[in-house]
XYZ file of C-alpha atoms in Angstrom:
457
model
C 10.922 0.579 -84.898
C 12.600 -2.363 -87.002
C 14.851 -4.615 -84.912
C 18.211 -3.761 -85.530
C 21.458 -6.423 -85.725
C 24.531 -6.753 -86.789
C 27.426 -9.150 -88.457
C 31.139 -8.053 -87.908
C 33.256 -10.052 -90.373
C 37.024 -10.935 -88.505
C 37.644 -14.436 -88.714
C 40.898 -13.048 -91.109
C 43.758 -13.528 -90.395
C 45.078 -11.146 -92.765
C 48.264 -12.365 -94.215
C 49.596 -8.992 -95.950
C 49.938 -7.658 -92.336
C 53.186 -10.518 -92.337
C 52.456 -10.822 -87.773
C 51.869 -13.256 -85.840
C 48.780 -11.229 -84.420
C 45.598 -11.301 -86.070
C 45.019 -8.177 -88.283
C 41.765 -7.194 -86.685
C 43.431 -7.367 -82.867
C 46.782 -4.710 -84.659
C 45.929 -1.326 -82.807
C 45.079 1.857 -83.737
C 44.620 4.694 -80.664
C 44.939 2.654 -77.842
C 42.123 0.364 -79.093
C 42.032 -2.595 -80.950
C 40.241 -1.906 -84.241
C 37.444 -5.284 -84.079
C 37.135 -3.236 -80.635
C 36.509 0.011 -82.735
C 34.209 -1.446 -84.733
C 32.029 -2.840 -82.040
C 32.341 -0.161 -79.809
C 30.690 2.452 -82.619
C 28.098 -0.898 -83.576
C 26.672 -0.666 -79.753
C 26.034 3.192 -79.842
C 23.069 2.278 -82.381
C 21.538 -0.493 -79.857
C 21.130 -3.345 -81.701
C 19.392 -5.894 -80.580
C 21.892 -8.619 -81.038
C 25.626 -8.347 -82.223
C 27.676 -11.661 -83.886
C 31.099 -11.466 -84.567
C 32.763 -14.299 -87.170
C 35.512 -15.336 -85.906
C 37.852 -17.935 -87.126
C 41.652 -17.270 -86.895
C 42.692 -16.184 -82.886
C 38.934 -16.680 -82.434
C 40.118 -17.005 -78.580
C 42.559 -14.111 -78.040
C 39.470 -12.072 -80.506
C 36.784 -13.347 -77.886
C 38.960 -12.407 -75.134
C 39.536 -8.546 -76.523
C 36.072 -8.284 -76.457
C 34.575 -10.383 -73.844
C 31.225 -10.662 -73.357
C 30.058 -7.400 -75.918
C 28.923 -9.646 -78.295
C 27.709 -13.339 -79.674
C 30.383 -15.204 -81.429
C 29.607 -17.936 -84.479
C 33.205 -19.573 -85.542
C 33.894 -19.924 -89.729
C 36.010 -22.843 -89.612
C 36.943 -22.674 -92.789
C 37.791 -19.317 -95.044
C 35.896 -19.810 -97.747
C 34.797 -16.031 -98.428
C 32.165 -13.303 -96.792
C 29.275 -15.406 -98.048
C 30.220 -18.097 -96.181
C 31.873 -15.912 -93.240
C 27.963 -14.269 -92.697
C 25.935 -18.220 -92.961
C 27.582 -19.417 -89.691
C 25.302 -16.553 -87.806
C 22.012 -18.736 -88.904
C 21.913 -20.085 -86.016
C 21.416 -17.213 -83.901
C 19.647 -14.806 -86.164
C 17.932 -16.879 -89.278
C 14.446 -16.611 -88.299
C 15.010 -13.224 -87.026
C 12.199 -9.795 -87.857
C 14.743 -7.004 -88.642
C 17.771 -5.140 -90.497
C 21.291 -6.724 -90.183
C 23.735 -4.454 -90.669
C 27.342 -6.029 -91.998
C 29.843 -5.410 -91.798
C 34.068 -5.613 -91.148
C 36.435 -5.558 -88.267
C 39.002 -4.015 -90.675
C 37.017 -0.534 -90.897
C 37.910 0.992 -87.532
C 36.798 4.489 -89.159
C 33.384 3.886 -89.472
C 30.874 6.159 -87.294
C 28.357 5.434 -85.880
C 26.639 8.270 -87.064
C 27.116 7.237 -91.130
C 26.071 3.699 -89.642
C 23.193 5.192 -88.430
C 22.736 6.815 -91.725
C 22.899 3.575 -92.949
C 20.133 1.624 -91.669
C 17.907 4.887 -91.767
C 17.958 4.704 -94.956
C 17.298 0.945 -95.768
C 14.275 0.903 -93.650
C 12.835 4.157 -95.006
C 13.311 3.006 -98.717
C 11.969 -0.637 -98.854
C 14.962 -2.090 -100.527
C 15.619 -5.572 -99.281
C 19.949 -4.043 -99.014
C 20.967 -1.041 -99.516
C 24.831 -1.055 -100.323
C 27.289 1.954 -97.984
C 29.279 3.440 -100.679
C 31.749 6.403 -100.294
C 32.852 8.723 -103.917
C 36.512 7.860 -104.356
C 38.812 9.894 -106.767
C 40.855 7.766 -107.514
C 38.397 4.073 -107.354
C 40.898 1.517 -108.807
C 40.966 -2.035 -107.363
C 37.626 -0.870 -105.782
C 33.929 -2.586 -106.808
C 31.762 -0.027 -108.410
C 28.314 1.641 -108.089
C 26.620 0.735 -111.681
C 22.730 3.376 -110.797
C 20.011 3.550 -113.126
C 18.644 6.984 -114.453
C 16.916 6.815 -111.583
C 19.673 6.092 -108.432
C 18.381 2.431 -107.474
C 21.143 -0.108 -107.952
C 21.361 -1.627 -111.370
C 24.452 -3.863 -109.769
C 27.980 -4.307 -108.101
C 30.570 -4.634 -110.707
C 34.102 -5.403 -109.783
C 37.379 -3.565 -111.467
C 38.655 -7.060 -113.206
C 34.954 -7.743 -115.058
C 33.973 -3.767 -115.579
C 34.177 -1.859 -118.849
C 35.502 1.229 -119.625
C 32.809 2.866 -118.679
C 31.697 1.468 -115.575
C 36.062 1.676 -114.635
C 34.995 5.492 -114.493
C 32.742 5.068 -112.293
C 33.743 5.936 -109.031
C 30.789 5.833 -105.628
C 32.919 2.671 -105.158
C 31.107 -0.410 -102.093
C 33.220 -0.113 -98.948
C 31.705 -3.718 -97.988
C 29.242 -2.460 -95.188
C 25.370 -3.556 -95.885
C 22.551 -3.864 -94.406
C 19.837 -6.607 -95.327
C 16.706 -8.018 -94.626
C 17.655 -10.472 -92.452
C 15.714 -12.898 -93.275
C 16.187 -12.548 -97.037
C 20.116 -12.250 -96.263
C 20.143 -16.249 -94.789
C 17.393 -17.297 -97.620
C 20.163 -15.512 -100.099
C 22.788 -16.868 -98.653
C 21.747 -20.347 -98.964
C 20.998 -19.285 -103.466
C 24.648 -17.968 -103.487
C 27.621 -20.112 -104.856
C 31.714 -20.807 -105.397
C 31.942 -20.758 -109.251
C 34.354 -18.473 -109.129
C 38.708 -18.679 -109.583
C 39.027 -18.605 -105.412
C 36.085 -21.032 -105.208
C 34.506 -18.516 -102.355
C 31.173 -17.504 -101.158
C 30.707 -13.632 -101.533
C 28.384 -11.828 -99.592
C 27.992 -9.221 -102.471
C 26.408 -12.537 -105.268
C 23.598 -11.861 -102.603
C 22.871 -8.177 -104.162
C 22.602 -10.264 -108.007
C 20.314 -12.842 -106.584
C 17.345 -10.582 -104.769
C 17.469 -7.666 -108.062
C 16.913 -11.469 -109.862
C 13.925 -11.904 -107.592
C 12.668 -8.223 -108.647
C 13.789 -6.447 -105.015
C 14.581 -3.241 -104.800
C 18.005 -2.317 -103.864
C 19.475 0.402 -102.747
C 23.165 2.931 -101.539
C 23.730 5.466 -99.288
C 26.406 7.255 -99.633
C 28.364 8.353 -96.725
C 30.034 11.403 -97.057
C 33.741 11.118 -96.441
C 35.138 8.471 -98.299
C 38.104 8.502 -95.484
C 35.783 5.910 -93.286
C 35.646 3.319 -95.549
C 39.332 2.662 -95.090
C 39.898 -1.173 -95.305
C 43.146 -2.073 -93.328
C 44.631 -5.098 -95.071
C 48.688 -4.175 -94.851
C 50.827 -1.716 -92.465
C 50.439 0.593 -95.129
C 46.588 1.246 -94.883
C 47.537 0.766 -91.146
C 48.998 4.230 -90.899
C 46.675 5.834 -92.658
C 44.055 4.581 -90.775
C 46.159 5.309 -87.550
C 46.670 9.364 -89.376
C 42.904 9.829 -90.177
C 42.413 8.159 -86.156
C 44.390 10.556 -84.723
C 43.102 13.514 -86.770
C 39.749 12.938 -85.544
C 40.362 12.459 -82.075
C 42.904 16.061 -81.677
C 39.688 17.896 -83.756
C 36.744 16.062 -80.743
C 39.551 18.042 -78.420
C 40.244 21.117 -80.164
C 36.268 21.686 -80.336
C 36.054 21.110 -76.831
C 37.896 23.221 -76.082
C 42.316 21.949 -75.741
C 44.726 23.798 -77.437
C 47.296 22.187 -79.675
C 50.552 23.737 -80.216
C 51.136 20.331 -82.937
C 48.431 18.246 -83.576
C 49.863 16.444 -86.511
C 52.710 16.080 -83.607
C 50.343 14.969 -80.571
C 49.632 11.551 -80.226
C 46.585 10.596 -77.861
C 43.940 7.740 -78.090
C 40.714 7.398 -78.085
C 39.173 6.985 -75.396
C 41.641 10.530 -73.057
C 39.623 11.996 -72.063
C 40.925 16.257 -71.129
C 38.580 19.574 -69.792
C 38.874 22.265 -71.075
C 41.252 25.495 -71.769
C 44.234 22.899 -70.833
C 47.218 23.021 -73.389
C 48.824 20.168 -75.408
C 52.725 21.243 -76.712
C 54.764 19.080 -79.483
C 55.404 15.216 -79.222
C 53.022 13.992 -76.331
C 51.075 10.747 -76.724
C 48.248 10.471 -73.660
C 47.404 6.941 -73.804
C 45.054 4.262 -72.284
C 41.628 5.500 -69.972
C 43.713 8.691 -69.174
C 41.826 11.394 -68.066
C 43.534 15.259 -67.850
C 41.401 18.448 -66.229
C 40.797 21.662 -67.256
C 43.649 24.452 -67.018
C 46.439 21.821 -67.247
C 49.326 22.458 -69.302
C 51.038 18.797 -71.246
C 54.816 19.633 -71.994
C 57.028 18.803 -74.806
C 56.980 15.227 -75.253
C 55.781 13.772 -72.106
C 53.964 10.569 -72.371
C 50.727 9.926 -70.125
C 49.665 6.315 -69.507
C 46.008 5.310 -67.889
C 46.640 7.738 -65.559
C 44.329 11.108 -63.569
C 45.821 14.422 -63.996
C 42.954 16.970 -61.781
C 43.273 20.965 -62.586
C 45.617 23.499 -63.092
C 48.376 20.556 -63.225
C 51.858 21.531 -64.736
C 53.912 18.725 -66.656
C 57.068 19.131 -67.818
C 58.582 16.094 -70.607
C 57.937 13.699 -68.094
C 56.982 9.763 -67.834
C 53.198 8.953 -66.164
C 52.321 5.613 -65.869
C 49.242 4.429 -63.528
C 49.308 6.922 -61.853
C 47.648 10.637 -59.973
C 48.287 14.132 -59.962
C 45.921 16.256 -58.260
C 45.182 19.853 -58.567
C 48.524 22.858 -58.676
C 50.812 19.830 -59.198
C 53.726 20.077 -60.874
C 55.206 18.018 -62.376
C 59.233 17.746 -64.070
C 61.216 18.426 -66.639
C 62.175 14.516 -66.741
C 60.272 13.028 -63.921
C 58.911 9.433 -63.737
C 56.210 8.705 -62.200
C 55.404 4.691 -61.784
C 51.884 2.889 -61.413
C 50.437 3.150 -57.958
C 50.888 6.780 -56.944
C 49.441 9.407 -55.971
C 50.554 13.342 -55.961
C 48.836 15.629 -53.832
C 47.772 19.358 -54.581
C 50.447 20.960 -54.800
C 53.441 19.350 -55.045
C 56.344 19.790 -56.872
C 58.042 17.368 -58.470
C 61.506 17.919 -60.080
C 63.277 17.363 -62.787
C 64.955 13.733 -62.667
C 62.583 12.352 -59.488
C 61.478 9.196 -59.960
C 57.736 8.080 -57.520
C 57.001 4.500 -57.397
C 54.219 2.917 -55.601
C 54.335 6.202 -53.556
C 51.574 8.526 -51.428
C 52.465 12.576 -51.376
C 50.384 14.972 -49.283
C 50.043 18.434 -50.342
C 52.457 20.783 -50.668
C 55.421 18.642 -49.976
C 58.460 19.433 -52.421
C 60.751 16.292 -54.444
C 63.538 18.974 -55.818
C 65.467 16.508 -58.686
C 67.569 13.820 -58.028
C 65.288 11.141 -55.710
C 63.406 8.305 -55.682
C 60.752 7.595 -54.104
C 59.908 4.165 -53.969
C 56.923 2.476 -51.309
C 56.855 5.438 -49.568
C 54.117 7.506 -47.681
C 54.748 11.240 -47.083
C 52.497 13.823 -45.324
C 52.052 17.093 -45.627
C 55.115 19.983 -46.499
C 58.028 17.891 -46.706
C 60.966 18.941 -48.157
C 63.334 16.365 -49.738
C 66.975 17.060 -50.251
C 68.445 16.602 -53.982
C 69.762 12.764 -54.208
C 67.745 11.622 -52.115
C 67.015 7.806 -51.780
C 64.352 5.683 -50.073
C 66.020 2.126 -49.944
C 62.780 -0.167 -50.439
C 64.658 -3.309 -51.574
C 66.959 -5.985 -49.234
C 67.362 -8.166 -52.438
C 64.428 -10.096 -52.078
C 61.548 -8.376 -50.003
C 60.366 -4.584 -51.027
C 59.656 -2.973 -47.681
C 57.207 0.565 -47.080
C 58.578 4.036 -44.866
C 56.862 5.960 -43.449
C 56.974 9.769 -43.473
C 55.080 12.212 -41.284
C 54.289 16.277 -42.044
C 56.667 18.435 -41.601
C 59.243 17.065 -42.387
C 62.994 18.453 -43.405
C 65.169 15.514 -44.853
C 69.104 16.700 -46.104
C 70.766 16.237 -49.092
C 71.901 12.799 -50.195
C 70.133 10.988 -47.618
C 69.278 7.422 -47.500
C 66.386 5.872 -45.655
C 66.521 2.636 -45.073
C 63.096 0.970 -45.050
C 61.196 0.361 -43.106
C 61.279 3.387 -41.278
C 58.871 6.278 -39.862
C 59.808 9.721 -39.731
C 58.028 11.753 -37.733
C 56.481 14.679 -37.767
C 58.888 18.293 -37.835
C 62.167 15.946 -37.671
C 64.777 16.577 -38.665
C 66.853 14.471 -41.278
C 70.905 15.964 -41.565
C 72.827 15.981 -45.078
C 74.526 12.879 -46.052
C 72.712 10.438 -43.484
C 71.869 7.272 -43.935
C 68.592 6.434 -41.422
C 67.929 2.620 -40.290
C 65.999 3.542 -37.332
C 62.750 5.756 -36.324
C 63.754 9.583 -35.886
C 60.715 10.369 -33.264
C 58.951 13.830 -33.724
C 61.283 17.202 -33.433
C 64.503 15.143 -33.293
C 66.851 16.014 -35.566
C 69.095 12.615 -36.720
C 72.648 12.594 -38.222
C 74.130 8.924 -39.101
C 77.328 10.150 -40.554
C 81.124 9.610 -40.061
C 82.695 12.443 -38.601
C 85.348 14.463 -40.924
C 88.478 14.350 -39.871
C 90.694 16.644 -42.232
C 94.788 15.577 -42.406
C 97.474 18.455 -43.016
C 99.927 18.412 -45.160
C 98.580 15.309 -46.590
C 98.728 16.258 -49.694
C 103.392 16.946 -49.575
C 102.867 13.415 -49.230
C 101.963 11.929 -52.213
C 104.570 11.040 -55.228
C 102.458 12.675 -57.904
C 102.165 15.754 -55.513
C 103.396 19.576 -57.064
C-alpha cells in the first residue's frame, strides 16, 4: 500500500475571529477545531502527521500534544509557504500527502479516505477535494475538460462570466504525490497582490509539466466549511451538533427536541435513553442505557450508569450508579459518587462525597466531604459542616442511620450504624452505634408573654 502522510495548516491567527484565542483553538462541541481535524486524520493511520504552527504555537502544541510532529511558520507568507515548512520532515519520502486546513472541523475521515483512494487510483500527481455549492460566490471554481480532468482552479476575481456559473468549488484540501509537491513548491512565486506563496499554484505548475491533476467531489457541502469568523463558527457548530445527535439517534437514543439538545463529540450514550430538550452533555461523559436525562440538565465529564433518572440538575466530574435518581435542581459536584438506588432530591448539593446503596437525601441539604453508608435517611435542611474557614474536614456516617431535619454535623465526626440524630441537633462529637444524639436547647414556653408587648392586640 502507498504510504500516506498529512500536513495540517494551523499557523494563522484568524484576525476575523476578533479573539485573543487563536483561530484553530476555538471549540466546536467540546473540542478545538484543529483537534477535530487531527482526530479524523488519525483515523486514516498516516505514517507521519505534521502540523504547521505559527501564532499560538505553544498553545496548539499543548492542545495536540505528541499526536503530531510540528513545523514552525514564523512569518505568515501564504499556504504554499506554510506547507514548505514541513520540508525537513517529509520532502524525501515516497507516498501521498494530504494537505488539510486546521479550520475545517466538519471534514470526516470517510471523505478523506475517498480522496486518498481517488488520488491513488487515478495516478494523478495532485487531487483536489471539491464540493457542489448552490451559491459558489467567493470560492475558487474547478474547471474541467470534456473528460472530467481538471484544467484549472480559477478564483472568483479572475473568473470569466461563464466560469462563475460553475458550481463545483475548491475546498482547500488536497492530496499530492509527496515528492512532486515539494519539488513544485520550490517553483511557486509570490507575484500577487498579497506577495504570498499560494498552495493552489502547485496545480498549475504540475499541469504545465504535463502531469495529471484529478478531483474528487464529496457529497455534502457542509463538510467543506472553513471557519474564519464567528458566524461561520456558529454554522459549523450547528452542523456538528446535528451530526452528533443523528449518530446517537441511529444508535437508539431518543431526543425530545434534537435541535435544542447540545452534546459534545466524545460523549457516549446507551440505547433506550431519553434526552429531553435544553440538555447539555459535555466532555467525556458516559451515560448508560434506559436513562432519563430531564430538561435543562447539564452533565460534564461524568459517568451515569443504567436506569438513572436526572431531572433538571447539574452534574460535574461525578459518578451516578444504576437505579439512582437525581433532582430536580440538584447539584452534584466533583469527586462525588452516588450509589445504586440512591435518591437525591430537590435543591440538594453533593461535593466530594460518597453515598452508598439505598441512601436518601430528600431536599434542601448539603453533603460535603463525607462518606455515607447504605440505607441512610437524611432529613430536610441537613448540613455537613466541613469547613472551618481554613481547612476542610471529613465526616463518616455508617449504614442505616436516621438523621432528622435541620441537623448540622460539624466535621470531623463519625456516626455509627443504626444511630439516630434528632431534628434540629448540632452534632460536634461522634455518635456511637444505636445511640440517639440530641443536641439542642430545651423548649421553654412563657405564659401570657404576648400581652406584655407594646404592639399586642
